[in-house]
Amino acid sequence: MEQASARESARPAYALGAFPRTAAEGRMPECRVPEQARGERTGCERADGRPAEGDQAARGEHTHSEPPAPRAVVQRHSVRGQILDALRAALVDGELVPGQVYSAPALGARFGVSATPVREAMQRLAVEGAVEVVPNRGFRVSERGPRELAELAEVRALIEVPVMLSLARTVPAHRWSGLRPLAEATVTAAAEGDRAAYAESDRAFHRAVLMLSGNEQLVTVADELHRRSQWPLVSGPATRRADLLADASEHTALLDALVSQDLAVVQALVREHFAGADG
């Protein structure tokens, strides 16, 4: 039961030339007063009709230096960040096979980018434990078994169950209502059988719940454990749409229990959720 983000943001499109281009950085146009316009009202005059600074200087009047107008802030999209998102989606989908070695140049050609951002993204995944560095070859996708998944579920339960029980006692009903769209997003992704989109929306839902605790460190740790629990097993079967739907339905049921402050149901649902394949 977890994650909430729009489907488009869950899976960025990657094709040759698909990355967004950076907008050109612009400046505020300078205010120039032509000689023949002196004494006439121009577009550079102040709102009170007084001449602009350039006109004052031409007449020998005293002017005050003012800081230049700030440049427009340009949002620069990170190619490495986009590649990292794509690789994470490929991990969840099973497109990157556990035990297989992938080279940065080969993956770069697949995404239509150079090897550098792929290598940087893979190094980040290595820190997270998703892949292992293979000298002079590339990166091997980590092999995980059922025991590791069970251990992750146990640790997540130890962290999230007491937090959710505490929140159920203190958070007013209207705050939980704001999380309803996030829960519904997991159902939508599950109904479409989109495992990567479901993984994102699933994690977003759980993150939003835990953020109500106000403990940012807890949210960060829980989110990392959650991400690791979503990587496929070394020889696990493909997740069926019915399994995703069953998992997603637990999100809405959990919200209902949190609103009604039914602590027994909250605890049972969260534990059952973590015991599932993708909880």
Short mmCIF file of C-alpha atoms in Angstrom, two decimals, residues 1-278:
data_model
loop_
_atom_site.label_atom_id
_atom_site.label_comp_id
_atom_site.label_asym_id
_atom_site.label_seq_id
_atom_site.Cartn_x
_atom_site.Cartn_y
_atom_site.Cartn_z
CA MET A 1 0.00 0.00 0.00
CA GLU A 2 2.06 2.95 -0.96
CA GLN A 3 3.28 5.82 -3.15
CA ALA A 4 1.67 8.78 -4.77
CA SER A 5 2.85 10.71 -7.72
CA ALA A 6 1.42 11.34 -11.05
CA ARG A 7 2.01 8.55 -13.55
CA GLU A 8 3.97 10.86 -15.80
CA SER A 9 6.37 11.77 -13.02
CA ALA A 10 6.74 8.12 -12.06
CA ARG A 11 8.19 7.18 -15.46
CA PRO A 12 10.03 9.88 -17.37
CA ALA A 13 10.09 9.34 -21.13
CA TYR A 14 13.51 8.36 -22.45
CA ALA A 15 14.25 8.35 -26.12
CA LEU A 16 16.94 9.90 -28.22
CA GLY A 17 16.59 13.66 -27.85
CA ALA A 18 13.72 13.32 -25.35
CA PHE A 19 15.41 15.20 -22.57
CA PRO A 20 14.05 18.72 -22.05
CA ARG A 21 16.18 21.55 -23.29
CA THR A 22 17.27 24.24 -20.90
CA ALA A 23 15.50 27.56 -21.47
CA ALA A 24 17.71 30.46 -22.45
CA GLU A 25 18.54 32.79 -19.63
CA GLY A 26 17.05 36.22 -20.13
CA ARG A 27 17.74 39.72 -18.85
CA MET A 28 15.43 42.57 -18.11
CA PRO A 29 15.52 44.97 -21.11
CA GLU A 30 17.54 48.11 -20.52
CA CYS A 31 15.73 51.44 -20.38
CA ARG A 32 17.25 53.81 -22.95
CA VAL A 33 16.04 57.37 -23.56
CA PRO A 34 16.62 58.64 -27.12
CA GLU A 35 17.87 62.21 -27.57
CA GLN A 36 14.76 63.38 -29.46
CA ALA A 37 12.48 62.07 -26.74
CA ARG A 38 13.93 64.24 -23.97
CA GLY A 39 11.21 66.29 -22.36
CA GLU A 40 8.48 64.01 -23.65
CA ARG A 41 6.83 61.21 -21.72
CA THR A 42 8.47 57.93 -22.57
CA GLY A 43 8.02 54.33 -21.57
CA CYS A 44 10.97 54.75 -19.21
CA GLU A 45 9.34 57.35 -16.96
CA ARG A 46 8.36 56.51 -13.42
CA ALA A 47 4.75 56.02 -12.46
CA ASP A 48 4.67 59.53 -10.95
CA GLY A 49 5.74 61.11 -14.21
CA ARG A 50 9.32 61.84 -13.12
CA PRO A 51 12.01 60.97 -15.68
CA ALA A 52 13.82 57.71 -15.37
CA GLU A 53 17.33 57.44 -14.01
CA GLY A 54 19.00 57.67 -17.43
CA ASP A 55 17.11 60.90 -18.23
CA GLN A 56 18.02 62.42 -14.88
CA ALA A 57 21.69 61.77 -15.46
CA ALA A 58 21.49 63.42 -18.89
CA ARG A 59 20.18 66.60 -17.20
CA GLY A 60 22.91 66.62 -14.58
CA GLU A 61 20.55 65.63 -11.78
CA HIS A 62 21.81 63.50 -8.89
CA THR A 63 21.02 59.83 -9.19
CA HIS A 64 21.22 56.96 -6.74
CA SER A 65 22.83 53.73 -7.79
CA GLU A 66 20.40 50.84 -7.63
CA PRO A 67 21.16 47.13 -7.81
CA PRO A 68 20.41 45.55 -11.20
CA ALA A 69 17.14 43.73 -11.63
CA PRO A 70 17.51 40.04 -10.73
CA ARG A 71 17.73 37.62 -13.57
CA ALA A 72 14.94 35.17 -14.07
CA VAL A 73 15.66 31.87 -12.32
CA VAL A 74 16.08 29.10 -14.87
CA GLN A 75 15.20 25.57 -13.82
CA ARG A 76 17.87 23.22 -15.12
CA HIS A 77 16.82 19.61 -15.35
CA SER A 78 19.42 17.11 -14.22
CA VAL A 79 20.12 14.44 -16.81
CA ARG A 80 21.66 12.31 -14.10
CA GLY A 81 18.50 12.64 -12.01
CA GLN A 82 16.33 11.59 -14.93
CA ILE A 83 18.56 8.62 -15.67
CA LEU A 84 18.48 7.65 -11.99
CA ASP A 85 14.66 7.67 -12.05
CA ALA A 86 14.67 5.57 -15.22
CA LEU A 87 17.09 3.04 -13.76
CA ARG A 88 15.04 2.74 -10.59
CA ALA A 89 11.92 2.11 -12.66
CA ALA A 90 13.82 -0.52 -14.66
CA LEU A 91 14.87 -2.20 -11.43
CA VAL A 92 11.30 -2.36 -10.14
CA ASP A 93 10.01 -3.62 -13.49
CA GLY A 94 12.66 -6.31 -13.61
CA GLU A 95 14.12 -4.90 -16.84
CA LEU A 96 17.47 -4.84 -15.08
CA VAL A 97 17.89 -8.50 -14.20
CA PRO A 98 19.39 -9.49 -10.82
CA GLY A 99 22.88 -10.91 -11.27
CA GLN A 100 23.33 -9.34 -14.71
CA VAL A 101 26.19 -6.93 -15.41
CA TYR A 102 25.42 -3.74 -17.34
CA SER A 103 27.96 -1.28 -18.70
CA ALA A 104 27.46 2.49 -18.55
CA PRO A 105 28.14 2.97 -22.30
CA ALA A 106 25.54 0.34 -23.25
CA LEU A 107 22.90 1.86 -20.98
CA GLY A 108 23.82 5.32 -22.21
CA ALA A 109 23.20 4.24 -25.79
CA ARG A 110 19.85 2.84 -24.71
CA PHE A 111 18.82 6.17 -23.18
CA GLY A 112 20.41 8.32 -25.86
CA VAL A 113 22.93 9.97 -23.52
CA SER A 114 26.64 9.69 -22.81
CA ALA A 115 28.01 7.14 -20.37
CA THR A 116 28.85 9.78 -17.75
CA PRO A 117 25.37 10.48 -16.29
CA VAL A 118 24.59 6.75 -16.39
CA ARG A 119 27.78 5.95 -14.49
CA GLU A 120 27.01 8.63 -11.89
CA ALA A 121 23.45 7.32 -11.45
CA MET A 122 24.69 3.74 -11.13
CA GLN A 123 27.20 4.81 -8.49
CA ARG A 124 24.29 6.28 -6.53
CA LEU A 125 22.42 2.98 -6.85
CA ALA A 126 25.57 1.21 -5.63
CA VAL A 127 25.49 3.34 -2.46
CA GLU A 128 21.84 2.34 -2.00
CA GLY A 129 22.73 -1.33 -2.45
CA ALA A 130 20.79 -1.87 -5.67
CA VAL A 131 23.88 -2.67 -7.74
CA GLU A 132 27.49 -3.67 -7.20
CA VAL A 133 30.50 -2.17 -8.97
CA VAL A 134 32.34 -4.67 -11.18
CA PRO A 135 35.79 -3.21 -12.06
CA ASN A 136 36.39 -2.78 -15.80
CA ARG A 137 32.99 -4.23 -16.63
CA GLY A 138 30.19 -2.13 -15.20
CA PHE A 139 27.55 -2.73 -12.56
CA ARG A 140 25.92 -5.97 -11.44
CA VAL A 141 22.31 -5.84 -10.24
CA SER A 142 22.20 -7.11 -6.67
CA GLU A 143 20.66 -10.52 -6.08
CA ARG A 144 18.11 -10.63 -3.26
CA GLY A 145 16.32 -13.54 -1.73
CA PRO A 146 13.08 -13.98 0.28
CA ARG A 147 14.95 -13.73 3.58
CA GLU A 148 16.22 -10.22 2.83
CA LEU A 149 12.71 -9.13 1.85
CA ALA A 150 11.31 -10.57 5.09
CA GLU A 151 13.97 -8.77 7.12
CA LEU A 152 13.18 -5.48 5.43
CA ALA A 153 9.47 -5.98 6.16
CA GLU A 154 10.25 -6.67 9.82
CA VAL A 155 12.36 -3.53 10.19
CA ARG A 156 9.76 -1.41 8.44
CA ALA A 157 7.06 -2.72 10.74
CA LEU A 158 9.17 -1.92 13.81
CA ILE A 159 9.46 1.67 12.60
CA GLU A 160 6.08 2.42 11.06
CA VAL A 161 3.57 0.52 13.20
CA PRO A 162 4.17 2.49 16.44
CA VAL A 163 4.34 5.76 14.49
CA MET A 164 1.01 5.12 12.75
CA LEU A 165 -0.63 4.09 16.02
CA SER A 166 0.56 7.34 17.58
CA LEU A 167 -0.70 9.34 14.62
CA ALA A 168 -4.08 7.60 14.78
CA ARG A 169 -4.52 8.95 18.31
CA THR A 170 -3.50 12.53 17.58
CA VAL A 171 -4.11 13.49 13.93
CA PRO A 172 -7.61 14.94 13.22
CA ALA A 173 -9.82 13.27 10.61
CA HIS A 174 -9.62 16.12 8.10
CA ARG A 175 -5.83 15.73 7.84
CA TRP A 176 -6.26 12.12 6.76
CA SER A 177 -8.76 13.16 4.09
CA GLY A 178 -6.01 15.08 2.35
CA LEU A 179 -4.16 11.81 1.76
CA ARG A 180 -7.10 10.19 -0.04
CA PRO A 181 -5.87 11.20 -3.55
CA LEU A 182 -2.53 9.55 -2.84
CA ALA A 183 -4.23 6.31 -1.86
CA GLU A 184 -6.39 6.46 -4.97
CA ALA A 185 -3.31 6.98 -7.14
CA THR A 186 -1.97 3.61 -5.99
CA VAL A 187 -5.25 1.97 -7.00
CA THR A 188 -5.09 3.58 -10.44
CA ALA A 189 -1.52 2.42 -11.05
CA ALA A 190 -2.35 -1.08 -9.83
CA ALA A 191 -5.41 -1.30 -12.10
CA GLU A 192 -3.21 -0.43 -15.07
CA GLY A 193 -0.66 -3.05 -14.06
CA ASP A 194 2.10 -0.44 -14.09
CA ARG A 195 4.51 -1.76 -11.50
CA ALA A 196 6.92 1.20 -11.65
CA ALA A 197 4.12 3.76 -11.32
CA TYR A 198 2.64 1.75 -8.48
CA ALA A 199 5.99 1.64 -6.69
CA GLU A 200 6.26 5.43 -6.84
CA SER A 201 2.68 6.09 -5.75
CA ASP A 202 2.95 3.45 -3.02
CA ARG A 203 6.05 5.03 -1.54
CA ALA A 204 4.57 8.53 -1.82
CA PHE A 205 1.52 7.49 0.19
CA HIS A 206 3.59 6.01 3.02
CA ARG A 207 5.90 9.01 3.00
CA ALA A 208 2.95 11.40 3.32
CA VAL A 209 1.58 9.44 6.27
CA LEU A 210 4.90 9.44 8.12
CA MET A 211 5.50 13.13 7.40
CA LEU A 212 2.60 13.89 9.72
CA SER A 213 4.90 12.81 12.55
CA GLY A 214 7.13 15.83 11.88
CA ASN A 215 10.24 13.62 12.10
CA GLU A 216 12.20 14.15 8.89
CA GLN A 217 14.92 11.64 9.82
CA LEU A 218 12.32 8.94 10.35
CA VAL A 219 10.76 9.71 6.96
CA THR A 220 14.14 9.48 5.22
CA VAL A 221 15.07 6.16 6.81
CA ALA A 222 11.64 4.61 6.23
CA ASP A 223 11.60 5.76 2.61
CA GLU A 224 14.98 4.17 1.92
CA LEU A 225 13.88 0.86 3.45
CA HIS A 226 10.69 1.03 1.43
CA ARG A 227 12.59 1.59 -1.82
CA ARG A 228 14.84 -1.40 -1.15
CA SER A 229 11.84 -3.61 -0.43
CA GLN A 230 10.50 -2.89 -3.93
CA TRP A 231 13.46 -4.36 -5.84
CA PRO A 232 12.62 -7.73 -7.40
CA LEU A 233 13.85 -11.03 -6.01
CA VAL A 234 16.54 -12.94 -7.85
CA SER A 235 14.05 -15.56 -9.08
CA GLY A 236 10.70 -14.24 -7.95
CA PRO A 237 7.58 -14.43 -10.13
CA ALA A 238 6.30 -11.32 -11.84
CA THR A 239 3.83 -9.42 -9.69
CA ARG A 240 0.28 -9.91 -10.94
CA ARG A 241 -2.17 -7.06 -11.38
CA ALA A 242 -4.50 -8.71 -8.86
CA ASP A 243 -1.72 -8.66 -6.25
CA LEU A 244 -1.08 -4.97 -6.85
CA LEU A 245 -4.81 -4.20 -6.55
CA ALA A 246 -5.06 -6.12 -3.28
CA ASP A 247 -2.06 -4.24 -1.94
CA ALA A 248 -3.43 -0.87 -3.09
CA SER A 249 -6.84 -1.50 -1.50
CA GLU A 250 -5.12 -1.70 1.88
CA HIS A 251 -4.19 1.98 1.58
CA THR A 252 -7.79 3.15 1.49
CA ALA A 253 -8.71 0.71 4.27
CA LEU A 254 -5.85 2.07 6.38
CA LEU A 255 -7.07 5.63 5.90
CA ASP A 256 -10.55 4.64 7.04
CA ALA A 257 -9.10 3.02 10.17
CA LEU A 258 -6.93 6.07 10.89
CA VAL A 259 -9.93 8.39 10.56
CA SER A 260 -12.01 6.27 12.95
CA GLN A 261 -9.00 5.83 15.30
CA ASP A 262 -9.44 2.06 15.23
CA LEU A 263 -6.00 1.18 16.55
CA ALA A 264 -6.45 -2.59 16.31
CA VAL A 265 -7.32 -2.40 12.63
CA VAL A 266 -4.49 0.06 11.94
CA GLN A 267 -1.94 -2.30 13.47
CA ALA A 268 -3.32 -5.35 11.68
CA LEU A 269 -3.44 -3.62 8.30
CA VAL A 270 0.08 -2.21 8.49
CA ARG A 271 1.59 -5.55 9.55
CA GLU A 272 -0.32 -7.41 6.85
CA HIS A 273 0.73 -4.83 4.30
CA PHE A 274 4.43 -5.26 5.11
CA ALA A 275 4.09 -9.02 5.00
CA GLY A 276 2.93 -8.75 1.36
CA ALA A 277 5.17 -8.82 -1.68
CA ASP A 278 5.41 -5.05 -2.13
#
